[in-house]
mmCIF file of C-alpha atoms in Angstrom:
data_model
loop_
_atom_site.group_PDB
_atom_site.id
_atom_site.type_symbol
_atom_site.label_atom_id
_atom_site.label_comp_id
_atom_site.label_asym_id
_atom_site.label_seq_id
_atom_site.Cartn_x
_atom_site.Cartn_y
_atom_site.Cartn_z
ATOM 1 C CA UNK A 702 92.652 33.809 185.904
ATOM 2 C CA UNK A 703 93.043 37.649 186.770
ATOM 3 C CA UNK A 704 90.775 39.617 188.301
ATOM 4 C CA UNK A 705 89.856 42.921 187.468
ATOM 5 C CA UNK A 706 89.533 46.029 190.121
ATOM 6 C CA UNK A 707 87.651 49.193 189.365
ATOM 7 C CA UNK A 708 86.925 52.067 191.555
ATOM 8 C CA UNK A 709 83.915 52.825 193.086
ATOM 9 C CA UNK A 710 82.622 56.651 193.177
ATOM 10 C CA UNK A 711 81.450 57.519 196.926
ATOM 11 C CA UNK A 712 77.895 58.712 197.394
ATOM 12 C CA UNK A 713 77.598 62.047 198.019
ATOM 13 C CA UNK A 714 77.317 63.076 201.607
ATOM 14 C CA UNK A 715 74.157 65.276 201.238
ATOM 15 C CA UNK A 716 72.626 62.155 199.575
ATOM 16 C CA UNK A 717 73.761 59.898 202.591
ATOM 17 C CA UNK A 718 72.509 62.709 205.011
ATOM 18 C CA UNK A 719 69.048 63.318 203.009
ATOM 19 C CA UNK A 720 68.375 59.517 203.006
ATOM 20 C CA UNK A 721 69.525 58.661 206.365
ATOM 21 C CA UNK A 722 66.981 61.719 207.618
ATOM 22 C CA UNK A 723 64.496 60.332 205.726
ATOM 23 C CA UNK A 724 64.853 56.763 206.794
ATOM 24 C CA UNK A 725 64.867 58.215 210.340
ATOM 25 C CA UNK A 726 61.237 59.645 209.849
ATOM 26 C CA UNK A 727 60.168 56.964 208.214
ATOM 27 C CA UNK A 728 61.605 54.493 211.674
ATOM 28 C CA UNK A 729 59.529 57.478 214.056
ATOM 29 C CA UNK A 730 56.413 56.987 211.790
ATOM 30 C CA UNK A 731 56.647 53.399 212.475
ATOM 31 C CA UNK A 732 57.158 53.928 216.123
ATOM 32 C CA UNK A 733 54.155 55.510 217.298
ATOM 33 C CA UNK A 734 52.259 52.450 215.600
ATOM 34 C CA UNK A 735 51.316 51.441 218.990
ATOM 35 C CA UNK A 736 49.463 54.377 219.672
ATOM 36 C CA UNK A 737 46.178 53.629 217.879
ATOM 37 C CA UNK A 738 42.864 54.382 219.546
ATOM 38 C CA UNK A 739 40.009 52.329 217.857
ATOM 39 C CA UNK A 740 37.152 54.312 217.245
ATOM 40 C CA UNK A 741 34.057 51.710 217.405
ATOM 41 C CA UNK A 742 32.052 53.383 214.369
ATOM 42 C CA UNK A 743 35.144 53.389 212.190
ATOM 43 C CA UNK A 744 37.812 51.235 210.583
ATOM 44 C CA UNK A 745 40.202 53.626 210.950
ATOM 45 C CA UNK A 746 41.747 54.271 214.759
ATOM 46 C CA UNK A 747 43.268 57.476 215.281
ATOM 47 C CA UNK A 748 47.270 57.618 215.365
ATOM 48 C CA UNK A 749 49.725 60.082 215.105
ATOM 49 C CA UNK A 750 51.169 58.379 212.279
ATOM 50 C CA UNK A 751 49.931 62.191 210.203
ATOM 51 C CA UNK A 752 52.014 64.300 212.011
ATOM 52 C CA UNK A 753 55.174 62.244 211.331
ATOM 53 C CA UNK A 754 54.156 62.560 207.341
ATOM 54 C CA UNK A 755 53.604 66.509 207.708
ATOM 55 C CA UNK A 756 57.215 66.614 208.942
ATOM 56 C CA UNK A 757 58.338 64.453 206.500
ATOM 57 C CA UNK A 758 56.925 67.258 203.595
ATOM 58 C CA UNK A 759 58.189 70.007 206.038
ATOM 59 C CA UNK A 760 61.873 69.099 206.614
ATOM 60 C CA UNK A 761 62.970 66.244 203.733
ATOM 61 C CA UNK A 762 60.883 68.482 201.279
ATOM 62 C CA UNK A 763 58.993 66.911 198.387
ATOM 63 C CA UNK A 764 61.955 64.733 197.447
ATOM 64 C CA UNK A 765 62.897 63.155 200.499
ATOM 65 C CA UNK A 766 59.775 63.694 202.713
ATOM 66 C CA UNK A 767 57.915 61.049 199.528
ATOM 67 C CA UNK A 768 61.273 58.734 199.698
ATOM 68 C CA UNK A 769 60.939 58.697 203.273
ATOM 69 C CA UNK A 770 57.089 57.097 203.834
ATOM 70 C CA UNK A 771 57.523 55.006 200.228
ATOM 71 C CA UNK A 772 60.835 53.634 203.415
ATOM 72 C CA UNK A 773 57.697 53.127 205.783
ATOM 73 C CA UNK A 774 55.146 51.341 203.544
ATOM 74 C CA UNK A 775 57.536 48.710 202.130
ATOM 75 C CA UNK A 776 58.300 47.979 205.725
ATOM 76 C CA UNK A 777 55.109 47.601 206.395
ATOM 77 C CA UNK A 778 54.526 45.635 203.237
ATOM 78 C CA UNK A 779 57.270 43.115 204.263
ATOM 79 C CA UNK A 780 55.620 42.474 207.298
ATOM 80 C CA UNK A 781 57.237 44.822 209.890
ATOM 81 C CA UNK A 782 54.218 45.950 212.347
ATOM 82 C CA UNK A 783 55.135 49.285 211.725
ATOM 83 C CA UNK A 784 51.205 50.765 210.153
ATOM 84 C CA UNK A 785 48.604 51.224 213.272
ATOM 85 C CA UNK A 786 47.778 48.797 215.906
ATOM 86 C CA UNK A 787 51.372 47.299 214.816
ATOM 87 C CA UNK A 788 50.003 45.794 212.233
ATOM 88 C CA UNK A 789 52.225 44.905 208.963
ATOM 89 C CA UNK A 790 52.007 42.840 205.810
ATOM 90 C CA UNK A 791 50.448 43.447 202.352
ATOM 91 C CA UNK A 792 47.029 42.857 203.465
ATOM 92 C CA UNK A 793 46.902 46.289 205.034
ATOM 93 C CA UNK A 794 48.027 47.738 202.067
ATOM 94 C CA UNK A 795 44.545 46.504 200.598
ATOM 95 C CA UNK A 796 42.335 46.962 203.762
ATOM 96 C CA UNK A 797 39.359 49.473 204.163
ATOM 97 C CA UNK A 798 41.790 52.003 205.444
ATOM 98 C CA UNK A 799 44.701 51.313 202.917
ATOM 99 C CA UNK A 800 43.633 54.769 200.530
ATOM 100 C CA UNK A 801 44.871 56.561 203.981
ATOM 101 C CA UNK A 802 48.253 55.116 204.013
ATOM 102 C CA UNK A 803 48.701 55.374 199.897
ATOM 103 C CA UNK A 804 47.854 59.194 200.179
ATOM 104 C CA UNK A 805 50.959 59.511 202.675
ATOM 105 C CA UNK A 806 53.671 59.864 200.586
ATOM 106 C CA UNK A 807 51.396 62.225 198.197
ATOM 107 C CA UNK A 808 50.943 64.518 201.431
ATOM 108 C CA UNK A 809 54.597 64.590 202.015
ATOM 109 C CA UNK A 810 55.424 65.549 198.068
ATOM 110 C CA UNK A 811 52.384 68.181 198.251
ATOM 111 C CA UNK A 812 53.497 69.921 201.247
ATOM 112 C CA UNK A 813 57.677 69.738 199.941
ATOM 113 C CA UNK A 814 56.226 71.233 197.181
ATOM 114 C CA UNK A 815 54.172 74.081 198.600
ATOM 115 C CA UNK A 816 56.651 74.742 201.571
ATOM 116 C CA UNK A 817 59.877 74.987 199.509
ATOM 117 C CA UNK A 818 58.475 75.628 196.237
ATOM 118 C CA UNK A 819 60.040 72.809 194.442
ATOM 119 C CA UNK A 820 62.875 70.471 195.660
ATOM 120 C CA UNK A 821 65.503 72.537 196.715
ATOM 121 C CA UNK A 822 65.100 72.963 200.484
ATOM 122 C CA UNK A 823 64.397 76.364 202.067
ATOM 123 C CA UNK A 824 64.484 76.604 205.577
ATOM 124 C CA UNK A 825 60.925 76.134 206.631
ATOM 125 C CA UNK A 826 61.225 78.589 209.614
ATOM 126 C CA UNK A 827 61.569 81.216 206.912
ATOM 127 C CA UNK A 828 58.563 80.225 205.257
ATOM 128 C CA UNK A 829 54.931 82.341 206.424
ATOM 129 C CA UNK A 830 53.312 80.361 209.110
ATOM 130 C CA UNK A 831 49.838 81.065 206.586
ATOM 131 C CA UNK A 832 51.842 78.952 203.956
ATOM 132 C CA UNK A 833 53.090 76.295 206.413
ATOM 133 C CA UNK A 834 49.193 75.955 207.205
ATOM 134 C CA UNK A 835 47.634 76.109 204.059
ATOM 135 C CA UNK A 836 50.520 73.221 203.464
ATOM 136 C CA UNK A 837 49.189 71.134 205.869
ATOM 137 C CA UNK A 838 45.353 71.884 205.460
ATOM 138 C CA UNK A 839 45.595 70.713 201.839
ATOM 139 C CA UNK A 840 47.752 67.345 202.666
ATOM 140 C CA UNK A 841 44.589 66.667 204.884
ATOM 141 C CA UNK A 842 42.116 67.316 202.348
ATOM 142 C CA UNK A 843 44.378 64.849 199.956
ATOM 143 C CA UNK A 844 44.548 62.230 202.662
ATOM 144 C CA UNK A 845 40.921 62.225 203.901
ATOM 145 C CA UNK A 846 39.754 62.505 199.956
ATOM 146 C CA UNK A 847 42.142 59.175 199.261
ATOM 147 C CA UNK A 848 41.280 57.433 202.554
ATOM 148 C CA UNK A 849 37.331 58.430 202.746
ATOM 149 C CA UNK A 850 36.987 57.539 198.725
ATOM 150 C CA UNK A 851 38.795 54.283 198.994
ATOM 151 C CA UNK A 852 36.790 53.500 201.938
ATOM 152 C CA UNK A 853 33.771 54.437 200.505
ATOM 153 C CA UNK A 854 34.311 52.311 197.229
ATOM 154 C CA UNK A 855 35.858 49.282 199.049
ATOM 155 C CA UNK A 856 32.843 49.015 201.631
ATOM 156 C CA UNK A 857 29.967 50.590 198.892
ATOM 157 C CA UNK A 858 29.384 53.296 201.267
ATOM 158 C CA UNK A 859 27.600 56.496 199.900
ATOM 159 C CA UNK A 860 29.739 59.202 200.281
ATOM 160 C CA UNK A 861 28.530 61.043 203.034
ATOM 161 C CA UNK A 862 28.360 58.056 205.153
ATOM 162 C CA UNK A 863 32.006 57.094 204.217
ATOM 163 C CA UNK A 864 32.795 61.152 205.478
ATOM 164 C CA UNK A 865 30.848 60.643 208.266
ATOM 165 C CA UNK A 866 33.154 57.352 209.388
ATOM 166 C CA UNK A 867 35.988 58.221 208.131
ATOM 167 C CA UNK A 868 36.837 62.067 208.171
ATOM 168 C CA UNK A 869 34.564 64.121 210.704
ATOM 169 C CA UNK A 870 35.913 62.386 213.897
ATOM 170 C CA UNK A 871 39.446 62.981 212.737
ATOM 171 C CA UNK A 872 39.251 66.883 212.181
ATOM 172 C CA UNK A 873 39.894 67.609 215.996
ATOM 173 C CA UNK A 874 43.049 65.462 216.465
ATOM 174 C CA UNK A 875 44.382 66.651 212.644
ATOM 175 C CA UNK A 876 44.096 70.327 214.204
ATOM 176 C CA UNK A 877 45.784 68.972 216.813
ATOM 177 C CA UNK A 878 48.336 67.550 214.870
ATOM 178 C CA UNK A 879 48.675 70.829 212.298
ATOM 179 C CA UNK A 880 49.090 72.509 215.557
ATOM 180 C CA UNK A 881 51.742 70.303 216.461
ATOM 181 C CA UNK A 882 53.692 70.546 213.319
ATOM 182 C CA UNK A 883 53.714 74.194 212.973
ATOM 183 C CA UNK A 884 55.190 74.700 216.339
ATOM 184 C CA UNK A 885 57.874 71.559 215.597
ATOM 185 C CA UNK A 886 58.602 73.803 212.598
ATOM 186 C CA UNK A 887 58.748 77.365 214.288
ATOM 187 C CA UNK A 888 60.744 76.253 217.206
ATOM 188 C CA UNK A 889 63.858 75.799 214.487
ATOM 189 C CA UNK A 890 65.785 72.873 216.252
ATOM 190 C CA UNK A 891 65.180 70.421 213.293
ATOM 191 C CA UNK A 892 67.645 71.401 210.670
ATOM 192 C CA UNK A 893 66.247 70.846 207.119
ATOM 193 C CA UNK A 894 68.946 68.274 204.901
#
């Protein structure tokens, strides 16, 4: 009985680089799971977890920054405690706050897309600081619309009150976190892939 050898064809190291860049991001967007703050009116705590998907859009670009939290909610859907409170498992995925993770890797395409202006990466230090901003201001609106609507139909909330839970004590820390982001960007010691 023979055997029969073929060769393989090496990935590409830009592919290797671009998914090992976005697998880190996704492992620091797990990481600051611990650092959820309950807030007693809402079922969903404040976290960081946002600013590690604006960087994900920012640096990986639409591409990679989407491949790279579609890495962090399958860990979280096999049960790694990686989504806030270090929680994991596919219940989450279906909890009242589960329209805020979903909308994650749809911020990370949106701002990719608006930031480089399609998916080959520019360097984002290049890119107007207004654009950078107007980036991030409309992945919030997309994750607080996805979040606050599944909320809303999940717990039969009328909208306002589902805003009023679930957006309007946010908007300080996501300026925060904008802030945060923008200066990450500016201070050009993250290379983009």
């Amino acid at each position: 009985m023979a055997t029969e050898q073929r060769d393989v064809d090496l990935v590409d190291g830009d592919v290797v680089q671009a998914f090992a860049r976005a697998a880190l991001l996704a492992t620091l967007l797990g990481a600051v799971a611990p650092i959820a703050i309950p807030i007693p009116f809402s079922p969903a705590p404040i976290t960081l977890q946002v600013l590690f998907v604006f960087l994900a859009g920012l640096l990986l670009g639409p591409l990679w920054g989407t491949v790279s939290i579609l890495l962090y909610l399958a860990a979280g859907a096999i049960g790694l405690p990686v989504f806030a409170g270090m929680t994991g498992g596919l219940g989450v995925l279906v909890a009242d706050s589960a329209g805020y993770l979903w909308s994650y890797p749809l911020a990370a395409g949106l701002i990719g897309l608006l930031v480089h202006r399609g998916t080959d990466l520019r360097d984002p230090t290049e890119v107007s600081t207004a654009l950078v901003v107007a980036a991030l201001v409309a992945a919030t609106v997309l994750i607080y619309a996805m979040g606050v609507g599944y909320m809303a139909w999940l717990l039969e909330l009328e909208l306002w009150e589902a805003v009023t839970v679930g957006a309007l004590p946010f908007i300080p820390g996501e300026l925060l976190k904008i802030a945060a982001a923008v200066a990450i960007v500016e201070s050009g010691r993250i290379d983009t892939i």
